[in-house]
Amino acid sequence: MDSWAVDSPVTLVLKAPNQKYEDQTINCFLNWTVERLKTHISNVYPSKPLSKDQRLVYSGRLLQDHLQLKDVLRKVRAAEI
């Protein structure tokens, strides 16, 4: 992940566990913390969930608020998409 620029934009797909809402695509940055991402989700997700009520899971791992996205996201090559 060293080749990633921390101010690079990334696109994430949010999936609701209850499938009440369709998958949502959002843009964010690798230098954001999980807490910052939750704040962004509160503003852009259809149900406007409070940050404190969100549980973000990536690759089976519950993401802690203090972590930066660059440290938890794995790089995906275009061929994997």
PDB file of N, CA and C in Angstrom:
ATOM      1  N   MET A   1       0.802  -1.180   0.000  1.00  0.00           N
ATOM      2  CA  MET A   1       0.000   0.000   0.000  1.00  0.00           C
ATOM      3  C   MET A   1       0.853   1.256   0.000  1.00  0.00           C
ATOM      4  N   ASP A   2       2.142   1.102   0.023  1.00  0.00           N
ATOM      5  CA  ASP A   2       3.035   2.247   0.071  1.00  0.00           C
ATOM      6  C   ASP A   2       2.895   3.151  -1.139  1.00  0.00           C
ATOM      7  N   SER A   3       2.447   2.595  -2.279  1.00  0.00           N
ATOM      8  CA  SER A   3       2.347   3.394  -3.487  1.00  0.00           C
ATOM      9  C   SER A   3       1.088   4.252  -3.521  1.00  0.00           C
ATOM     10  N   TRP A   4       0.194   4.073  -2.584  1.00  0.00           N
ATOM     11  CA  TRP A   4      -1.019   4.881  -2.524  1.00  0.00           C
ATOM     12  C   TRP A   4      -0.689   6.254  -1.973  1.00  0.00           C
ATOM     13  N   ALA A   5      -1.225   7.280  -2.594  1.00  0.00           N
ATOM     14  CA  ALA A   5      -1.120   8.627  -2.033  1.00  0.00           C
ATOM     15  C   ALA A   5      -2.260   8.788  -1.035  1.00  0.00           C
ATOM     16  N   VAL A   6      -1.939   9.248   0.170  1.00  0.00           N
ATOM     17  CA  VAL A   6      -2.964   9.309   1.216  1.00  0.00           C
ATOM     18  C   VAL A   6      -4.084  10.285   0.900  1.00  0.00           C
ATOM     19  N   ASP A   7      -3.836  11.228  -0.004  1.00  0.00           N
ATOM     20  CA  ASP A   7      -4.911  12.136  -0.376  1.00  0.00           C
ATOM     21  C   ASP A   7      -5.622  11.679  -1.646  1.00  0.00           C
ATOM     22  N   SER A   8      -5.380  10.430  -2.046  1.00  0.00           N
ATOM     23  CA  SER A   8      -6.034   9.873  -3.221  1.00  0.00           C
ATOM     24  C   SER A   8      -7.494   9.572  -2.925  1.00  0.00           C
ATOM     25  N   PRO A   9      -8.372   9.895  -3.873  1.00  0.00           N
ATOM     26  CA  PRO A   9      -9.775   9.541  -3.675  1.00  0.00           C
ATOM     27  C   PRO A   9      -9.975   8.043  -3.894  1.00  0.00           C
ATOM     28  N   VAL A  10     -10.884   7.474  -3.145  1.00  0.00           N
ATOM     29  CA  VAL A  10     -11.261   6.074  -3.329  1.00  0.00           C
ATOM     30  C   VAL A  10     -12.778   5.996  -3.365  1.00  0.00           C
ATOM     31  N   THR A  11     -13.274   4.974  -4.022  1.00  0.00           N
ATOM     32  CA  THR A  11     -14.708   4.736  -4.102  1.00  0.00           C
ATOM     33  C   THR A  11     -15.021   3.492  -3.298  1.00  0.00           C
ATOM     34  N   LEU A  12     -15.988   3.600  -2.409  1.00  0.00           N
ATOM     35  CA  LEU A  12     -16.411   2.476  -1.580  1.00  0.00           C
ATOM     36  C   LEU A  12     -17.858   2.126  -1.896  1.00  0.00           C
ATOM     37  N   VAL A  13     -18.180   0.855  -1.769  1.00  0.00           N
ATOM     38  CA  VAL A  13     -19.559   0.400  -1.918  1.00  0.00           C
ATOM     39  C   VAL A  13     -20.059   0.013  -0.535  1.00  0.00           C
ATOM     40  N   LEU A  14     -21.118   0.675  -0.094  1.00  0.00           N
ATOM     41  CA  LEU A  14     -21.712   0.387   1.214  1.00  0.00           C
ATOM     42  C   LEU A  14     -22.877  -0.565   1.031  1.00  0.00           C
ATOM     43  N   LYS A  15     -22.879  -1.603   1.840  1.00  0.00           N
ATOM     44  CA  LYS A  15     -23.942  -2.602   1.799  1.00  0.00           C
ATOM     45  C   LYS A  15     -24.607  -2.660   3.162  1.00  0.00           C
ATOM     46  N   ALA A  16     -25.918  -2.505   3.181  1.00  0.00           N
ATOM     47  CA  ALA A  16     -26.660  -2.596   4.440  1.00  0.00           C
ATOM     48  C   ALA A  16     -26.891  -4.066   4.761  1.00  0.00           C
ATOM     49  N   PRO A  17     -26.652  -4.473   5.999  1.00  0.00           N
ATOM     50  CA  PRO A  17     -26.808  -5.886   6.344  1.00  0.00           C
ATOM     51  C   PRO A  17     -28.239  -6.392   6.184  1.00  0.00           C
ATOM     52  N   ASN A  18     -29.208  -5.518   6.341  1.00  0.00           N
ATOM     53  CA  ASN A  18     -30.602  -5.940   6.199  1.00  0.00           C
ATOM     54  C   ASN A  18     -31.125  -5.758   4.776  1.00  0.00           C
ATOM     55  N   GLN A  19     -30.296  -5.244   3.882  1.00  0.00           N
ATOM     56  CA  GLN A  19     -30.646  -4.998   2.484  1.00  0.00           C
ATOM     57  C   GLN A  19     -31.880  -4.112   2.328  1.00  0.00           C
ATOM     58  N   LYS A  20     -32.157  -3.288   3.330  1.00  0.00           N
ATOM     59  CA  LYS A  20     -33.281  -2.353   3.257  1.00  0.00           C
ATOM     60  C   LYS A  20     -33.028  -1.300   2.181  1.00  0.00           C
ATOM     61  N   TYR A  21     -31.757  -0.966   1.993  1.00  0.00           N
ATOM     62  CA  TYR A  21     -31.363   0.002   0.969  1.00  0.00           C
ATOM     63  C   TYR A  21     -30.456  -0.694  -0.035  1.00  0.00           C
ATOM     64  N   GLU A  22     -30.529  -0.222  -1.272  1.00  0.00           N
ATOM     65  CA  GLU A  22     -29.631  -0.763  -2.290  1.00  0.00           C
ATOM     66  C   GLU A  22     -28.199  -0.352  -1.954  1.00  0.00           C
ATOM     67  N   ASP A  23     -27.243  -1.086  -2.521  1.00  0.00           N
ATOM     68  CA  ASP A  23     -25.837  -0.742  -2.326  1.00  0.00           C
ATOM     69  C   ASP A  23     -25.612   0.711  -2.732  1.00  0.00           C
ATOM     70  N   GLN A  24     -24.819   1.409  -1.942  1.00  0.00           N
ATOM     71  CA  GLN A  24     -24.531   2.819  -2.184  1.00  0.00           C
ATOM     72  C   GLN A  24     -23.045   2.989  -2.468  1.00  0.00           C
ATOM     73  N   THR A  25     -22.727   3.760  -3.487  1.00  0.00           N
ATOM     74  CA  THR A  25     -21.339   4.068  -3.811  1.00  0.00           C
ATOM     75  C   THR A  25     -21.026   5.461  -3.272  1.00  0.00           C
ATOM     76  N   ILE A  26     -19.934   5.561  -2.522  1.00  0.00           N
ATOM     77  CA  ILE A  26     -19.514   6.862  -1.999  1.00  0.00           C
ATOM     78  C   ILE A  26     -18.034   7.080  -2.283  1.00  0.00           C
ATOM     79  N   ASN A  27     -17.652   8.338  -2.326  1.00  0.00           N
ATOM     80  CA  ASN A  27     -16.256   8.710  -2.527  1.00  0.00           C
ATOM     81  C   ASN A  27     -15.691   9.258  -1.227  1.00  0.00           C
ATOM     82  N   CYS A  28     -14.454   8.898  -0.953  1.00  0.00           N
ATOM     83  CA  CYS A  28     -13.770   9.382   0.246  1.00  0.00           C
ATOM     84  C   CYS A  28     -12.271   9.404  -0.047  1.00  0.00           C
ATOM     85  N   PHE A  29     -11.460   9.607   0.991  1.00  0.00           N
ATOM     86  CA  PHE A  29     -10.012   9.698   0.807  1.00  0.00           C
ATOM     87  C   PHE A  29      -9.289   8.765   1.768  1.00  0.00           C
ATOM     88  N   LEU A  30      -8.141   8.275   1.349  1.00  0.00           N
ATOM     89  CA  LEU A  30      -7.378   7.319   2.147  1.00  0.00           C
ATOM     90  C   LEU A  30      -6.866   7.891   3.462  1.00  0.00           C
ATOM     91  N   ASN A  31      -6.721   9.209   3.549  1.00  0.00           N
ATOM     92  CA  ASN A  31      -6.222   9.793   4.796  1.00  0.00           C
ATOM     93  C   ASN A  31      -7.338  10.016   5.818  1.00  0.00           C
ATOM     94  N   TRP A  32      -8.570   9.694   5.460  1.00  0.00           N
ATOM     95  CA  TRP A  32      -9.674   9.791   6.410  1.00  0.00           C
ATOM     96  C   TRP A  32      -9.561   8.696   7.458  1.00  0.00           C
ATOM     97  N   THR A  33     -10.021   9.003   8.651  1.00  0.00           N
ATOM     98  CA  THR A  33     -10.178   7.961   9.664  1.00  0.00           C
ATOM     99  C   THR A  33     -11.538   7.302   9.453  1.00  0.00           C
ATOM    100  N   VAL A  34     -11.720   6.171  10.079  1.00  0.00           N
ATOM    101  CA  VAL A  34     -13.014   5.490  10.031  1.00  0.00           C
ATOM    102  C   VAL A  34     -14.084   6.412  10.620  1.00  0.00           C
ATOM    103  N   GLU A  35     -13.732   7.135  11.662  1.00  0.00           N
ATOM    104  CA  GLU A  35     -14.679   8.074  12.277  1.00  0.00           C
ATOM    105  C   GLU A  35     -15.114   9.153  11.278  1.00  0.00           C
ATOM    106  N   ARG A  36     -14.175   9.683  10.502  1.00  0.00           N
ATOM    107  CA  ARG A  36     -14.501  10.690   9.474  1.00  0.00           C
ATOM    108  C   ARG A  36     -15.402  10.081   8.410  1.00  0.00           C
ATOM    109  N   LEU A  37     -15.141   8.840   8.022  1.00  0.00           N
ATOM    110  CA  LEU A  37     -15.976   8.151   7.047  1.00  0.00           C
ATOM    111  C   LEU A  37     -17.401   7.996   7.580  1.00  0.00           C
ATOM    112  N   LYS A  38     -17.539   7.637   8.835  1.00  0.00           N
ATOM    113  CA  LYS A  38     -18.868   7.499   9.439  1.00  0.00           C
ATOM    114  C   LYS A  38     -19.625   8.830   9.411  1.00  0.00           C
ATOM    115  N   THR A  39     -18.919   9.922   9.668  1.00  0.00           N
ATOM    116  CA  THR A  39     -19.547  11.246   9.609  1.00  0.00           C
ATOM    117  C   THR A  39     -20.043  11.531   8.195  1.00  0.00           C
ATOM    118  N   HIS A  40     -19.224  11.197   7.219  1.00  0.00           N
ATOM    119  CA  HIS A  40     -19.601  11.385   5.815  1.00  0.00           C
ATOM    120  C   HIS A  40     -20.827  10.529   5.483  1.00  0.00           C
ATOM    121  N   ILE A  41     -20.819   9.293   5.927  1.00  0.00           N
ATOM    122  CA  ILE A  41     -21.952   8.399   5.681  1.00  0.00           C
ATOM    123  C   ILE A  41     -23.226   8.980   6.294  1.00  0.00           C
ATOM    124  N   SER A  42     -23.113   9.573   7.468  1.00  0.00           N
ATOM    125  CA  SER A  42     -24.274  10.200   8.121  1.00  0.00           C
ATOM    126  C   SER A  42     -24.915  11.266   7.241  1.00  0.00           C
ATOM    127  N   ASN A  43     -24.100  11.905   6.426  1.00  0.00           N
ATOM    128  CA  ASN A  43     -24.603  12.973   5.556  1.00  0.00           C
ATOM    129  C   ASN A  43     -25.120  12.483   4.213  1.00  0.00           C
ATOM    130  N   VAL A  44     -24.566  11.386   3.694  1.00  0.00           N
ATOM    131  CA  VAL A  44     -24.899  10.994   2.319  1.00  0.00           C
ATOM    132  C   VAL A  44     -25.742   9.725   2.193  1.00  0.00           C
ATOM    133  N   TYR A  45     -25.784   8.899   3.216  1.00  0.00           N
ATOM    134  CA  TYR A  45     -26.538   7.642   3.134  1.00  0.00           C
ATOM    135  C   TYR A  45     -28.033   7.944   3.275  1.00  0.00           C
ATOM    136  N   PRO A  46     -28.895   7.240   2.548  1.00  0.00           N
ATOM    137  CA  PRO A  46     -30.332   7.558   2.559  1.00  0.00           C
ATOM    138  C   PRO A  46     -30.980   7.629   3.944  1.00  0.00           C
ATOM    139  N   SER A  47     -30.623   6.752   4.859  1.00  0.00           N
ATOM    140  CA  SER A  47     -31.267   6.743   6.183  1.00  0.00           C
ATOM    141  C   SER A  47     -30.608   7.697   7.180  1.00  0.00           C
ATOM    142  N   LYS A  48     -29.500   8.351   6.768  1.00  0.00           N
ATOM    143  CA  LYS A  48     -28.781   9.305   7.624  1.00  0.00           C
ATOM    144  C   LYS A  48     -28.451   8.728   9.011  1.00  0.00           C
ATOM    145  N   PRO A  49     -27.790   7.560   9.064  1.00  0.00           N
ATOM    146  CA  PRO A  49     -27.502   6.942  10.369  1.00  0.00           C
ATOM    147  C   PRO A  49     -26.497   7.766  11.176  1.00  0.00           C
ATOM    148  N   LEU A  50     -26.717   7.861  12.456  1.00  0.00           N
ATOM    149  CA  LEU A  50     -25.764   8.550  13.326  1.00  0.00           C
ATOM    150  C   LEU A  50     -24.448   7.778  13.345  1.00  0.00           C
ATOM    151  N   SER A  51     -23.349   8.490  13.454  1.00  0.00           N
ATOM    152  CA  SER A  51     -22.031   7.848  13.492  1.00  0.00           C
ATOM    153  C   SER A  51     -21.948   6.799  14.589  1.00  0.00           C
ATOM    154  N   LYS A  52     -22.503   7.103  15.755  1.00  0.00           N
ATOM    155  CA  LYS A  52     -22.410   6.188  16.898  1.00  0.00           C
ATOM    156  C   LYS A  52     -23.199   4.895  16.683  1.00  0.00           C
ATOM    157  N   ASP A  53     -24.130   4.901  15.725  1.00  0.00           N
ATOM    158  CA  ASP A  53     -24.939   3.714  15.451  1.00  0.00           C
ATOM    159  C   ASP A  53     -24.379   2.859  14.318  1.00  0.00           C
ATOM    160  N   GLN A  54     -23.327   3.332  13.671  1.00  0.00           N
ATOM    161  CA  GLN A  54     -22.762   2.611  12.534  1.00  0.00           C
ATOM    162  C   GLN A  54     -21.712   1.601  12.976  1.00  0.00           C
ATOM    163  N   ARG A  55     -21.707   0.469  12.305  1.00  0.00           N
ATOM    164  CA  ARG A  55     -20.668  -0.545  12.476  1.00  0.00           C
ATOM    165  C   ARG A  55     -20.142  -0.849  11.080  1.00  0.00           C
ATOM    166  N   LEU A  56     -18.911  -0.455  10.813  1.00  0.00           N
ATOM    167  CA  LEU A  56     -18.330  -0.687   9.496  1.00  0.00           C
ATOM    168  C   LEU A  56     -17.443  -1.918   9.543  1.00  0.00           C
ATOM    169  N   VAL A  57     -17.705  -2.828   8.613  1.00  0.00           N
ATOM    170  CA  VAL A  57     -16.965  -4.085   8.536  1.00  0.00           C
ATOM    171  C   VAL A  57     -16.319  -4.158   7.161  1.00  0.00           C
ATOM    172  N   TYR A  58     -15.042  -4.506   7.147  1.00  0.00           N
ATOM    173  CA  TYR A  58     -14.312  -4.664   5.892  1.00  0.00           C
ATOM    174  C   TYR A  58     -13.537  -5.968   5.956  1.00  0.00           C
ATOM    175  N   SER A  59     -13.752  -6.830   4.983  1.00  0.00           N
ATOM    176  CA  SER A  59     -13.091  -8.141   4.939  1.00  0.00           C
ATOM    177  C   SER A  59     -13.271  -8.903   6.248  1.00  0.00           C
ATOM    178  N   GLY A  60     -14.480  -8.842   6.799  1.00  0.00           N
ATOM    179  CA  GLY A  60     -14.793  -9.579   8.013  1.00  0.00           C
ATOM    180  C   GLY A  60     -14.275  -8.958   9.294  1.00  0.00           C
ATOM    181  N   ARG A  61     -13.727  -7.763   9.209  1.00  0.00           N
ATOM    182  CA  ARG A  61     -13.119  -7.105  10.367  1.00  0.00           C
ATOM    183  C   ARG A  61     -13.882  -5.832  10.727  1.00  0.00           C
ATOM    184  N   LEU A  62     -14.271  -5.702  11.994  1.00  0.00           N
ATOM    185  CA  LEU A  62     -14.917  -4.489  12.477  1.00  0.00           C
ATOM    186  C   LEU A  62     -13.877  -3.377  12.532  1.00  0.00           C
ATOM    187  N   LEU A  63     -14.165  -2.263  11.875  1.00  0.00           N
ATOM    188  CA  LEU A  63     -13.196  -1.170  11.796  1.00  0.00           C
ATOM    189  C   LEU A  63     -13.315  -0.239  12.996  1.00  0.00           C
ATOM    190  N   GLN A  64     -12.183   0.035  13.616  1.00  0.00           N
ATOM    191  CA  GLN A  64     -12.125   0.922  14.775  1.00  0.00           C
ATOM    192  C   GLN A  64     -12.028   2.378  14.305  1.00  0.00           C
ATOM    193  N   ASP A  65     -12.703   3.269  15.019  1.00  0.00           N
ATOM    194  CA  ASP A  65     -12.820   4.672  14.610  1.00  0.00           C
ATOM    195  C   ASP A  65     -11.485   5.385  14.411  1.00  0.00           C
ATOM    196  N   HIS A  66     -10.473   5.055  15.168  1.00  0.00           N
ATOM    197  CA  HIS A  66      -9.205   5.793  15.100  1.00  0.00           C
ATOM    198  C   HIS A  66      -8.336   5.404  13.901  1.00  0.00           C
ATOM    199  N   LEU A  67      -8.648   4.321  13.226  1.00  0.00           N
ATOM    200  CA  LEU A  67      -7.817   3.849  12.119  1.00  0.00           C
ATOM    201  C   LEU A  67      -8.010   4.686  10.864  1.00  0.00           C
ATOM    202  N   GLN A  68      -6.920   4.860  10.102  1.00  0.00           N
ATOM    203  CA  GLN A  68      -7.014   5.539   8.816  1.00  0.00           C
ATOM    204  C   GLN A  68      -7.359   4.511   7.747  1.00  0.00           C
ATOM    205  N   LEU A  69      -8.113   4.947   6.747  1.00  0.00           N
ATOM    206  CA  LEU A  69      -8.528   4.035   5.682  1.00  0.00           C
ATOM    207  C   LEU A  69      -7.333   3.433   4.956  1.00  0.00           C
ATOM    208  N   LYS A  70      -6.254   4.195   4.818  1.00  0.00           N
ATOM    209  CA  LYS A  70      -5.070   3.667   4.122  1.00  0.00           C
ATOM    210  C   LYS A  70      -4.495   2.447   4.831  1.00  0.00           C
ATOM    211  N   ASP A  71      -4.781   2.322   6.122  1.00  0.00           N
ATOM    212  CA  ASP A  71      -4.253   1.206   6.898  1.00  0.00           C
ATOM    213  C   ASP A  71      -5.180  -0.006   6.935  1.00  0.00           C
ATOM    214  N   VAL A  72      -6.418   0.166   6.490  1.00  0.00           N
ATOM    215  CA  VAL A  72      -7.355  -0.959   6.571  1.00  0.00           C
ATOM    216  C   VAL A  72      -7.845  -1.456   5.217  1.00  0.00           C
ATOM    217  N   LEU A  73      -7.769  -0.615   4.198  1.00  0.00           N
ATOM    218  CA  LEU A  73      -8.224  -1.037   2.877  1.00  0.00           C
ATOM    219  C   LEU A  73      -7.092  -1.703   2.121  1.00  0.00           C
ATOM    220  N   ARG A  74      -7.425  -2.731   1.387  1.00  0.00           N
ATOM    221  CA  ARG A  74      -6.397  -3.366   0.563  1.00  0.00           C
ATOM    222  C   ARG A  74      -6.503  -2.814  -0.848  1.00  0.00           C
ATOM    223  N   LYS A  75      -5.388  -2.751  -1.521  1.00  0.00           N
ATOM    224  CA  LYS A  75      -5.362  -2.231  -2.881  1.00  0.00           C
ATOM    225  C   LYS A  75      -5.953  -3.273  -3.821  1.00  0.00           C
ATOM    226  N   VAL A  76      -6.868  -2.831  -4.677  1.00  0.00           N
ATOM    227  CA  VAL A  76      -7.514  -3.725  -5.631  1.00  0.00           C
ATOM    228  C   VAL A  76      -7.100  -3.301  -7.032  1.00  0.00           C
ATOM    229  N   ARG A  77      -6.579  -4.259  -7.763  1.00  0.00           N
ATOM    230  CA  ARG A  77      -6.215  -3.972  -9.148  1.00  0.00           C
ATOM    231  C   ARG A  77      -7.483  -3.907  -9.987  1.00  0.00           C
ATOM    232  N   ALA A  78      -7.450  -3.142 -11.056  1.00  0.00           N
ATOM    233  CA  ALA A  78      -8.620  -2.983 -11.922  1.00  0.00           C
ATOM    234  C   ALA A  78      -9.133  -4.332 -12.419  1.00  0.00           C
ATOM    235  N   ALA A  79      -8.248  -5.290 -12.623  1.00  0.00           N
ATOM    236  CA  ALA A  79      -8.657  -6.610 -13.105  1.00  0.00           C
ATOM    237  C   ALA A  79      -9.509  -7.359 -12.085  1.00  0.00           C
ATOM    238  N   GLU A  80      -9.422  -7.005 -10.805  1.00  0.00           N
ATOM    239  CA  GLU A  80     -10.197  -7.673  -9.762  1.00  0.00           C
ATOM    240  C   GLU A  80     -11.607  -7.123  -9.639  1.00  0.00           C
ATOM    241  N   ILE A  81     -11.856  -5.976 -10.223  1.00  0.00           N
ATOM    242  CA  ILE A  81     -13.159  -5.323 -10.069  1.00  0.00           C
ATOM    243  C   ILE A  81     -14.194  -5.947 -10.960  1.00  0.00           C
TER     244      ILE A  81
END
